[in-house]
Amino acid sequence: MLKRLSKIVFFLLLFGYITIGVLLYSFQDRLLYHPTPNIKIDYPQLILQRDGAKVVVHVLNEGHKNAILYFGGNGESMAQSADYIAKQFPEFTCYLMDYRGFGSSTGKPSQEAIFSDALALYDRVKQRHKRISIGGRSLGSGVAVYVASQREVSKLALITPYDSIKDVAQGRYPMYPASLLLKDTYDSLHFVPTIKAKTFIVLAQNDKVIPRKYSQKLIDAFKKEQVKIDIIQNRGHIDISSDERYYKIMQDFIGKG
C-alpha cells in the first residue's frame, strides 16, 4: 500500500513538474515582453519597415549633431518617457524605439527581431550625426550591449543590466533548465569582449527584479578602466529613474552635445 502511494505521489509530482515546465515554455513571450499601449505624442516619428513589420521610432530634439539611441525595459512606454528624456538631454537628438508589438509598432517582439531592428535604426541615423551614444534599461540593456558590440558607439550607458536573461530566469526557476526552455536568452556577457565604448552602469540598491549578482557578472566582464559604476541608494528596479540623481549622473557621463 505504501509503495503504491509513493508511486502515485511521484507521478503526480512529475506531472506537475512537466505541466509547469510546458506552461513556462509556452508563455515565455508573455513573461518576458509586456507590450505598451499606443499613446499619441507630438514628436516626429521615424518609420522602419522591417520584414512586414512597422517599427516606430520617436525622434526628440531634432537637428543636433550628436545623438542618443535609447532602448527601454520590457514594459516601458517610450511615449510616456519621451517628454522627460527630451528635457534631460536638450543638446542631443534622441531616438526612442518602440519594440515590435509595443506602442504603435506592429509585429511580434523577439530577440532576433529587436536586435535586427536596433542595428537598422543605428545604420539609418548614423549619417545624420557626428557621434552616437546608446542607453539601455533592464531588457533594453541587452539590446544596447548588442548594438555597441556591432557598431561604433561614443558612450554606452546601461541601467539595471544583467549578464543574460537565461541566468536571471535560471535563478528565478531553478528547477527548470533555462538554457533548454528559453528562446530569447539576451546573452550580454557574450558580446562584452567586442565593446570598445566607455561604459557607465547604473544599479538600484534595492533591485529585486535583476539581483545584484547578475549585474556584477556583467560588470566583471568589462575591463576595469572601461567601466564606471554608480548605485542609486534606496531605489528599486522600477523607481530608479524617479531619483533626482538619476538623470544628473547620466548627463555627466554622456556629456554635452
PDB file of C-alpha atoms in Angstrom:
ATOM      1  CA  MET A   1       0.000   0.000   0.000  1.00  0.00           C
ATOM      2  CA  LEU A   2       2.768   2.436   0.961  1.00  0.00           C
ATOM      3  CA  LYS A   3       4.718   1.557  -2.184  1.00  0.00           C
ATOM      4  CA  ARG A   4       1.683   2.203  -4.355  1.00  0.00           C
ATOM      5  CA  LEU A   5       1.022   5.505  -2.607  1.00  0.00           C
ATOM      6  CA  SER A   6       4.650   6.537  -3.170  1.00  0.00           C
ATOM      7  CA  LYS A   7       4.291   5.827  -6.888  1.00  0.00           C
ATOM      8  CA  ILE A   8       1.108   7.887  -7.079  1.00  0.00           C
ATOM      9  CA  VAL A   9       2.777  10.817  -5.324  1.00  0.00           C
ATOM     10  CA  PHE A  10       5.809  10.515  -7.594  1.00  0.00           C
ATOM     11  CA  PHE A  11       3.737  10.569 -10.774  1.00  0.00           C
ATOM     12  CA  LEU A  12       1.631  13.465  -9.503  1.00  0.00           C
ATOM     13  CA  LEU A  13       4.779  15.456  -8.753  1.00  0.00           C
ATOM     14  CA  LEU A  14       6.238  14.529 -12.135  1.00  0.00           C
ATOM     15  CA  PHE A  15       3.020  15.528 -13.875  1.00  0.00           C
ATOM     16  CA  GLY A  16       3.009  18.856 -12.040  1.00  0.00           C
ATOM     17  CA  TYR A  17       6.663  19.486 -12.859  1.00  0.00           C
ATOM     18  CA  ILE A  18       6.145  18.759 -16.560  1.00  0.00           C
ATOM     19  CA  THR A  19       2.924  20.804 -16.701  1.00  0.00           C
ATOM     20  CA  ILE A  20       4.566  23.871 -15.174  1.00  0.00           C
ATOM     21  CA  GLY A  21       7.556  23.444 -17.493  1.00  0.00           C
ATOM     22  CA  VAL A  22       5.288  23.307 -20.534  1.00  0.00           C
ATOM     23  CA  LEU A  23       3.438  26.415 -19.347  1.00  0.00           C
ATOM     24  CA  LEU A  24       6.710  28.294 -18.793  1.00  0.00           C
ATOM     25  CA  TYR A  25       7.874  27.381 -22.283  1.00  0.00           C
ATOM     26  CA  SER A  26       4.545  28.181 -23.928  1.00  0.00           C
ATOM     27  CA  PHE A  27       4.055  31.534 -22.219  1.00  0.00           C
ATOM     28  CA  GLN A  28       7.658  32.722 -22.063  1.00  0.00           C
ATOM     29  CA  ASP A  29       6.992  35.559 -24.501  1.00  0.00           C
ATOM     30  CA  ARG A  30       4.266  36.902 -22.209  1.00  0.00           C
ATOM     31  CA  LEU A  31       6.586  36.648 -19.226  1.00  0.00           C
ATOM     32  CA  LEU A  32       9.428  38.447 -20.997  1.00  0.00           C
ATOM     33  CA  TYR A  33       7.611  41.066 -23.085  1.00  0.00           C
ATOM     34  CA  HIS A  34       4.871  43.363 -21.794  1.00  0.00           C
ATOM     35  CA  PRO A  35       3.766  45.461 -24.805  1.00  0.00           C
ATOM     36  CA  THR A  36       2.810  49.035 -24.023  1.00  0.00           C
ATOM     37  CA  PRO A  37      -0.273  50.818 -25.422  1.00  0.00           C
ATOM     38  CA  ASN A  38      -0.217  53.142 -28.404  1.00  0.00           C
ATOM     39  CA  ILE A  39      -0.172  56.678 -26.987  1.00  0.00           C
ATOM     40  CA  LYS A  40      -0.142  59.643 -29.346  1.00  0.00           C
ATOM     41  CA  ILE A  41       2.616  62.177 -28.667  1.00  0.00           C
ATOM     42  CA  ASP A  42       3.700  65.311 -30.510  1.00  0.00           C
ATOM     43  CA  TYR A  43       7.139  64.188 -31.675  1.00  0.00           C
ATOM     44  CA  PRO A  44       8.252  63.275 -35.191  1.00  0.00           C
ATOM     45  CA  GLN A  45       8.452  59.591 -35.982  1.00  0.00           C
ATOM     46  CA  LEU A  46      10.993  57.646 -37.968  1.00  0.00           C
ATOM     47  CA  ILE A  47       9.439  54.529 -39.503  1.00  0.00           C
ATOM     48  CA  LEU A  48      11.441  51.386 -40.199  1.00  0.00           C
ATOM     49  CA  GLN A  49       9.760  48.876 -42.488  1.00  0.00           C
ATOM     50  CA  ARG A  50      11.149  45.549 -41.357  1.00  0.00           C
ATOM     51  CA  ASP A  51      10.113  42.139 -42.686  1.00  0.00           C
ATOM     52  CA  GLY A  52       6.468  43.084 -42.886  1.00  0.00           C
ATOM     53  CA  ALA A  53       6.501  44.918 -39.559  1.00  0.00           C
ATOM     54  CA  LYS A  54       6.374  48.668 -38.962  1.00  0.00           C
ATOM     55  CA  VAL A  55       8.863  49.727 -36.290  1.00  0.00           C
ATOM     56  CA  VAL A  56       8.198  53.210 -34.931  1.00  0.00           C
ATOM     57  CA  VAL A  57      10.959  55.382 -33.515  1.00  0.00           C
ATOM     58  CA  HIS A  58      10.155  58.618 -31.671  1.00  0.00           C
ATOM     59  CA  VAL A  59      12.601  61.398 -32.556  1.00  0.00           C
ATOM     60  CA  LEU A  60      13.242  64.028 -29.869  1.00  0.00           C
ATOM     61  CA  ASN A  61      15.156  67.297 -30.266  1.00  0.00           C
ATOM     62  CA  GLU A  62      15.774  67.031 -33.992  1.00  0.00           C
ATOM     63  CA  GLY A  63      18.736  68.703 -35.663  1.00  0.00           C
ATOM     64  CA  HIS A  64      21.613  68.155 -33.239  1.00  0.00           C
ATOM     65  CA  LYS A  65      24.998  66.877 -34.382  1.00  0.00           C
ATOM     66  CA  ASN A  66      25.148  64.159 -31.708  1.00  0.00           C
ATOM     67  CA  ALA A  67      22.537  61.528 -30.896  1.00  0.00           C
ATOM     68  CA  ILE A  68      21.369  59.123 -28.215  1.00  0.00           C
ATOM     69  CA  LEU A  69      19.666  55.834 -29.032  1.00  0.00           C
ATOM     70  CA  TYR A  70      17.636  54.596 -26.074  1.00  0.00           C
ATOM     71  CA  PHE A  71      16.212  51.105 -25.615  1.00  0.00           C
ATOM     72  CA  GLY A  72      13.714  50.699 -22.800  1.00  0.00           C
ATOM     73  CA  GLY A  73      12.602  47.960 -20.445  1.00  0.00           C
ATOM     74  CA  ASN A  74      10.214  45.136 -21.220  1.00  0.00           C
ATOM     75  CA  GLY A  75       7.197  47.177 -20.181  1.00  0.00           C
ATOM     76  CA  GLU A  76       8.472  50.729 -20.568  1.00  0.00           C
ATOM     77  CA  SER A  77       6.415  53.101 -22.690  1.00  0.00           C
ATOM     78  CA  MET A  78       8.573  55.220 -24.980  1.00  0.00           C
ATOM     79  CA  ALA A  79       5.692  57.655 -25.443  1.00  0.00           C
ATOM     80  CA  GLN A  80       5.402  58.255 -21.706  1.00  0.00           C
ATOM     81  CA  SER A  81       9.183  58.624 -21.322  1.00  0.00           C
ATOM     82  CA  ALA A  82       9.599  60.996 -24.256  1.00  0.00           C
ATOM     83  CA  ASP A  83       8.948  64.373 -22.610  1.00  0.00           C
ATOM     84  CA  TYR A  84      11.279  63.739 -19.708  1.00  0.00           C
ATOM     85  CA  ILE A  85      14.106  62.392 -21.848  1.00  0.00           C
ATOM     86  CA  ALA A  86      13.779  65.311 -24.263  1.00  0.00           C
ATOM     87  CA  LYS A  87      14.139  67.788 -21.379  1.00  0.00           C
ATOM     88  CA  GLN A  88      17.074  65.983 -19.790  1.00  0.00           C
ATOM     89  CA  PHE A  89      19.137  65.805 -22.997  1.00  0.00           C
ATOM     90  CA  PRO A  90      18.247  69.020 -24.865  1.00  0.00           C
ATOM     91  CA  GLU A  91      21.527  69.114 -26.825  1.00  0.00           C
ATOM     92  CA  PHE A  92      21.101  65.640 -28.299  1.00  0.00           C
ATOM     93  CA  THR A  93      18.730  64.216 -30.865  1.00  0.00           C
ATOM     94  CA  CYS A  94      17.218  61.216 -29.069  1.00  0.00           C
ATOM     95  CA  TYR A  95      15.749  58.158 -30.744  1.00  0.00           C
ATOM     96  CA  LEU A  96      13.334  56.002 -28.738  1.00  0.00           C
ATOM     97  CA  MET A  97      12.384  52.763 -30.456  1.00  0.00           C
ATOM     98  CA  ASP A  98       9.070  51.006 -29.807  1.00  0.00           C
ATOM     99  CA  TYR A  99       9.854  47.301 -29.980  1.00  0.00           C
ATOM    100  CA  ARG A 100       7.679  45.260 -32.313  1.00  0.00           C
ATOM    101  CA  GLY A 101       4.240  44.936 -30.767  1.00  0.00           C
ATOM    102  CA  PHE A 102       4.901  47.876 -28.421  1.00  0.00           C
ATOM    103  CA  GLY A 103       3.271  51.296 -28.766  1.00  0.00           C
ATOM    104  CA  SER A 104       2.458  51.921 -32.417  1.00  0.00           C
ATOM    105  CA  SER A 105       4.910  49.356 -33.777  1.00  0.00           C
ATOM    106  CA  THR A 106       3.479  46.232 -35.363  1.00  0.00           C
ATOM    107  CA  GLY A 107       4.758  42.671 -35.408  1.00  0.00           C
ATOM    108  CA  LYS A 108       5.870  40.334 -32.648  1.00  0.00           C
ATOM    109  CA  PRO A 109       8.795  41.021 -30.308  1.00  0.00           C
ATOM    110  CA  SER A 110      11.711  38.609 -30.221  1.00  0.00           C
ATOM    111  CA  GLN A 111      15.433  38.877 -29.592  1.00  0.00           C
ATOM    112  CA  GLU A 112      16.280  38.303 -33.233  1.00  0.00           C
ATOM    113  CA  ALA A 113      13.810  40.929 -34.438  1.00  0.00           C
ATOM    114  CA  ILE A 114      14.718  43.546 -31.814  1.00  0.00           C
ATOM    115  CA  PHE A 115      18.461  43.131 -32.389  1.00  0.00           C
ATOM    116  CA  SER A 116      17.981  43.445 -36.134  1.00  0.00           C
ATOM    117  CA  ASP A 117      15.717  46.498 -35.783  1.00  0.00           C
ATOM    118  CA  ALA A 118      18.175  48.184 -33.406  1.00  0.00           C
ATOM    119  CA  LEU A 119      21.052  47.801 -35.883  1.00  0.00           C
ATOM    120  CA  ALA A 120      18.820  49.059 -38.683  1.00  0.00           C
ATOM    121  CA  LEU A 121      17.991  52.147 -36.610  1.00  0.00           C
ATOM    122  CA  TYR A 122      21.666  52.831 -35.934  1.00  0.00           C
ATOM    123  CA  ASP A 123      22.550  52.468 -39.616  1.00  0.00           C
ATOM    124  CA  ARG A 124      19.643  54.686 -40.640  1.00  0.00           C
ATOM    125  CA  VAL A 125      20.664  57.613 -38.432  1.00  0.00           C
ATOM    126  CA  LYS A 126      24.445  57.228 -38.489  1.00  0.00           C
ATOM    127  CA  GLN A 127      24.948  59.623 -41.413  1.00  0.00           C
ATOM    128  CA  ARG A 128      22.970  62.344 -39.642  1.00  0.00           C
ATOM    129  CA  HIS A 129      25.173  62.587 -36.554  1.00  0.00           C
ATOM    130  CA  LYS A 130      28.805  63.085 -35.625  1.00  0.00           C
ATOM    131  CA  ARG A 131      28.658  60.633 -32.751  1.00  0.00           C
ATOM    132  CA  ILE A 132      26.086  58.266 -31.290  1.00  0.00           C
ATOM    133  CA  SER A 133      25.728  57.240 -27.659  1.00  0.00           C
ATOM    134  CA  ILE A 134      23.491  54.395 -26.584  1.00  0.00           C
ATOM    135  CA  GLY A 135      21.447  53.814 -23.446  1.00  0.00           C
ATOM    136  CA  GLY A 136      19.537  50.724 -22.397  1.00  0.00           C
ATOM    137  CA  ARG A 137      17.439  49.957 -19.350  1.00  0.00           C
ATOM    138  CA  SER A 138      16.667  46.481 -17.997  1.00  0.00           C
ATOM    139  CA  LEU A 139      15.698  44.380 -21.064  1.00  0.00           C
ATOM    140  CA  GLY A 140      16.957  47.226 -23.245  1.00  0.00           C
ATOM    141  CA  SER A 141      20.427  46.956 -21.710  1.00  0.00           C
ATOM    142  CA  GLY A 142      20.838  43.718 -23.647  1.00  0.00           C
ATOM    143  CA  VAL A 143      19.856  45.490 -26.866  1.00  0.00           C
ATOM    144  CA  ALA A 144      22.264  48.347 -26.144  1.00  0.00           C
ATOM    145  CA  VAL A 145      25.118  45.923 -25.420  1.00  0.00           C
ATOM    146  CA  TYR A 146      24.486  44.109 -28.681  1.00  0.00           C
ATOM    147  CA  VAL A 147      24.481  47.290 -30.785  1.00  0.00           C
ATOM    148  CA  ALA A 148      27.632  48.560 -29.061  1.00  0.00           C
ATOM    149  CA  SER A 149      29.341  45.278 -29.882  1.00  0.00           C
ATOM    150  CA  GLN A 150      28.455  45.596 -33.565  1.00  0.00           C
ATOM    151  CA  ARG A 151      28.790  49.317 -34.267  1.00  0.00           C
ATOM    152  CA  GLU A 152      30.914  52.339 -33.346  1.00  0.00           C
ATOM    153  CA  VAL A 153      29.491  53.927 -30.213  1.00  0.00           C
ATOM    154  CA  SER A 154      30.688  57.018 -28.355  1.00  0.00           C
ATOM    155  CA  LYS A 155      29.304  56.190 -24.887  1.00  0.00           C
ATOM    156  CA  LEU A 156      27.318  53.222 -23.558  1.00  0.00           C
ATOM    157  CA  ALA A 157      25.002  53.620 -20.552  1.00  0.00           C
ATOM    158  CA  LEU A 158      23.363  50.550 -19.011  1.00  0.00           C
ATOM    159  CA  ILE A 159      20.676  50.853 -16.341  1.00  0.00           C
ATOM    160  CA  THR A 160      19.875  47.840 -14.130  1.00  0.00           C
ATOM    161  CA  PRO A 161      21.525  45.432 -16.608  1.00  0.00           C
ATOM    162  CA  TYR A 162      22.048  41.662 -16.441  1.00  0.00           C
ATOM    163  CA  ASP A 163      24.607  39.167 -17.689  1.00  0.00           C
ATOM    164  CA  SER A 164      21.923  37.196 -19.532  1.00  0.00           C
ATOM    165  CA  ILE A 165      18.179  36.682 -19.313  1.00  0.00           C
ATOM    166  CA  LYS A 166      18.956  32.967 -19.263  1.00  0.00           C
ATOM    167  CA  ASP A 167      20.842  33.294 -15.959  1.00  0.00           C
ATOM    168  CA  VAL A 168      18.170  35.523 -14.424  1.00  0.00           C
ATOM    169  CA  ALA A 169      15.470  33.015 -15.426  1.00  0.00           C
ATOM    170  CA  GLN A 170      17.528  30.126 -14.092  1.00  0.00           C
ATOM    171  CA  GLY A 171      17.786  31.864 -10.744  1.00  0.00           C
ATOM    172  CA  ARG A 172      14.047  32.506 -10.676  1.00  0.00           C
ATOM    173  CA  TYR A 173      13.076  28.981 -11.733  1.00  0.00           C
ATOM    174  CA  PRO A 174      15.977  26.832 -10.501  1.00  0.00           C
ATOM    175  CA  MET A 175      14.136  23.535 -11.039  1.00  0.00           C
ATOM    176  CA  TYR A 176      13.979  24.038 -14.808  1.00  0.00           C
ATOM    177  CA  PRO A 177      16.790  24.095 -17.420  1.00  0.00           C
ATOM    178  CA  ALA A 178      16.518  27.686 -18.664  1.00  0.00           C
ATOM    179  CA  SER A 179      19.099  27.073 -21.393  1.00  0.00           C
ATOM    180  CA  LEU A 180      16.781  24.472 -22.946  1.00  0.00           C
ATOM    181  CA  LEU A 181      13.492  26.277 -22.420  1.00  0.00           C
ATOM    182  CA  LEU A 182      14.346  29.869 -23.373  1.00  0.00           C
ATOM    183  CA  LYS A 183      14.131  31.050 -26.961  1.00  0.00           C
ATOM    184  CA  ASP A 184      15.445  34.568 -26.233  1.00  0.00           C
ATOM    185  CA  THR A 185      18.487  34.497 -23.939  1.00  0.00           C
ATOM    186  CA  TYR A 186      19.838  38.075 -24.361  1.00  0.00           C
ATOM    187  CA  ASP A 187      23.357  36.901 -23.525  1.00  0.00           C
ATOM    188  CA  SER A 188      25.038  40.257 -22.915  1.00  0.00           C
ATOM    189  CA  LEU A 189      28.092  38.565 -21.433  1.00  0.00           C
ATOM    190  CA  HIS A 190      28.860  37.080 -24.842  1.00  0.00           C
ATOM    191  CA  PHE A 191      29.059  40.498 -26.514  1.00  0.00           C
ATOM    192  CA  VAL A 192      31.134  42.423 -23.965  1.00  0.00           C
ATOM    193  CA  PRO A 193      34.602  41.494 -25.358  1.00  0.00           C
ATOM    194  CA  THR A 194      33.971  43.363 -28.618  1.00  0.00           C
ATOM    195  CA  ILE A 195      32.658  46.568 -26.983  1.00  0.00           C
ATOM    196  CA  LYS A 196      35.130  49.456 -27.189  1.00  0.00           C
ATOM    197  CA  ALA A 197      32.971  52.298 -25.852  1.00  0.00           C
ATOM    198  CA  LYS A 198      33.362  53.806 -22.405  1.00  0.00           C
ATOM    199  CA  THR A 199      30.562  52.256 -20.357  1.00  0.00           C
ATOM    200  CA  PHE A 200      28.515  53.528 -17.422  1.00  0.00           C
ATOM    201  CA  ILE A 201      26.475  51.047 -15.389  1.00  0.00           C
ATOM    202  CA  VAL A 202      23.775  52.329 -13.047  1.00  0.00           C
ATOM    203  CA  LEU A 203      22.335  49.988 -10.420  1.00  0.00           C
ATOM    204  CA  ALA A 204      19.448  50.250  -7.974  1.00  0.00           C
ATOM    205  CA  GLN A 205      20.372  49.361  -4.399  1.00  0.00           C
ATOM    206  CA  ASN A 206      17.089  47.519  -3.788  1.00  0.00           C
ATOM    207  CA  ASP A 207      16.701  45.856  -7.185  1.00  0.00           C
ATOM    208  CA  LYS A 208      14.691  42.646  -6.752  1.00  0.00           C
ATOM    209  CA  VAL A 209      13.982  42.081 -10.454  1.00  0.00           C
ATOM    210  CA  ILE A 210      17.633  41.876 -11.522  1.00  0.00           C
ATOM    211  CA  PRO A 211      19.536  40.790  -8.382  1.00  0.00           C
ATOM    212  CA  ARG A 212      22.959  42.375  -7.993  1.00  0.00           C
ATOM    213  CA  LYS A 213      24.909  39.195  -8.759  1.00  0.00           C
ATOM    214  CA  TYR A 214      23.692  39.167 -12.364  1.00  0.00           C
ATOM    215  CA  SER A 215      24.695  42.791 -12.891  1.00  0.00           C
ATOM    216  CA  GLN A 216      28.029  42.124 -11.216  1.00  0.00           C
ATOM    217  CA  LYS A 217      28.845  39.309 -13.645  1.00  0.00           C
ATOM    218  CA  LEU A 218      28.372  41.779 -16.485  1.00  0.00           C
ATOM    219  CA  ILE A 219      30.493  44.420 -14.741  1.00  0.00           C
ATOM    220  CA  ASP A 220      33.299  41.926 -14.191  1.00  0.00           C
ATOM    221  CA  ALA A 221      33.370  41.092 -17.902  1.00  0.00           C
ATOM    222  CA  PHE A 222      34.431  44.650 -18.806  1.00  0.00           C
ATOM    223  CA  LYS A 223      37.964  45.947 -18.497  1.00  0.00           C
ATOM    224  CA  LYS A 224      38.231  47.868 -15.232  1.00  0.00           C
ATOM    225  CA  GLU A 225      39.389  51.041 -16.955  1.00  0.00           C
ATOM    226  CA  GLN A 226      36.477  50.842 -19.411  1.00  0.00           C
ATOM    227  CA  VAL A 227      33.562  50.781 -16.995  1.00  0.00           C
ATOM    228  CA  LYS A 228      32.208  53.145 -14.340  1.00  0.00           C
ATOM    229  CA  ILE A 229      29.567  52.089 -11.820  1.00  0.00           C
ATOM    230  CA  ASP A 230      27.109  54.088  -9.740  1.00  0.00           C
ATOM    231  CA  ILE A 231      24.481  52.798  -7.336  1.00  0.00           C
ATOM    232  CA  ILE A 232      21.280  54.722  -6.657  1.00  0.00           C
ATOM    233  CA  GLN A 233      20.551  54.251  -2.984  1.00  0.00           C
ATOM    234  CA  ASN A 234      17.126  53.324  -1.598  1.00  0.00           C
ATOM    235  CA  ARG A 235      15.670  52.666  -5.054  1.00  0.00           C
ATOM    236  CA  GLY A 236      14.413  49.556  -6.767  1.00  0.00           C
ATOM    237  CA  HIS A 237      14.247  48.309 -10.331  1.00  0.00           C
ATOM    238  CA  ILE A 238      11.102  50.272 -11.198  1.00  0.00           C
ATOM    239  CA  ASP A 239      11.565  53.573  -9.376  1.00  0.00           C
ATOM    240  CA  ILE A 240      15.277  54.135 -10.030  1.00  0.00           C
ATOM    241  CA  SER A 241      14.572  56.891 -12.564  1.00  0.00           C
ATOM    242  CA  SER A 242      12.485  58.846 -10.051  1.00  0.00           C
ATOM    243  CA  ASP A 243      15.600  59.639  -8.014  1.00  0.00           C
ATOM    244  CA  GLU A 244      16.898  63.174  -8.596  1.00  0.00           C
ATOM    245  CA  ARG A 245      20.446  61.859  -9.106  1.00  0.00           C
ATOM    246  CA  TYR A 246      19.480  59.509 -11.924  1.00  0.00           C
ATOM    247  CA  TYR A 247      19.455  61.896 -14.867  1.00  0.00           C
ATOM    248  CA  LYS A 248      22.205  64.087 -13.407  1.00  0.00           C
ATOM    249  CA  ILE A 249      24.756  61.260 -13.414  1.00  0.00           C
ATOM    250  CA  MET A 250      23.606  60.220 -16.886  1.00  0.00           C
ATOM    251  CA  GLN A 251      24.077  63.766 -18.149  1.00  0.00           C
ATOM    252  CA  ASP A 252      27.533  63.949 -16.621  1.00  0.00           C
ATOM    253  CA  PHE A 253      28.557  60.707 -18.317  1.00  0.00           C
ATOM    254  CA  ILE A 254      27.111  61.373 -21.761  1.00  0.00           C
ATOM    255  CA  GLY A 255      28.481  64.930 -21.744  1.00  0.00           C
ATOM    256  CA  LYS A 256      27.359  67.912 -23.753  1.00  0.00           C
ATOM    257  CA  GLY A 257      26.122  67.724 -27.300  1.00  0.00           C
TER     258      GLY A 257
END
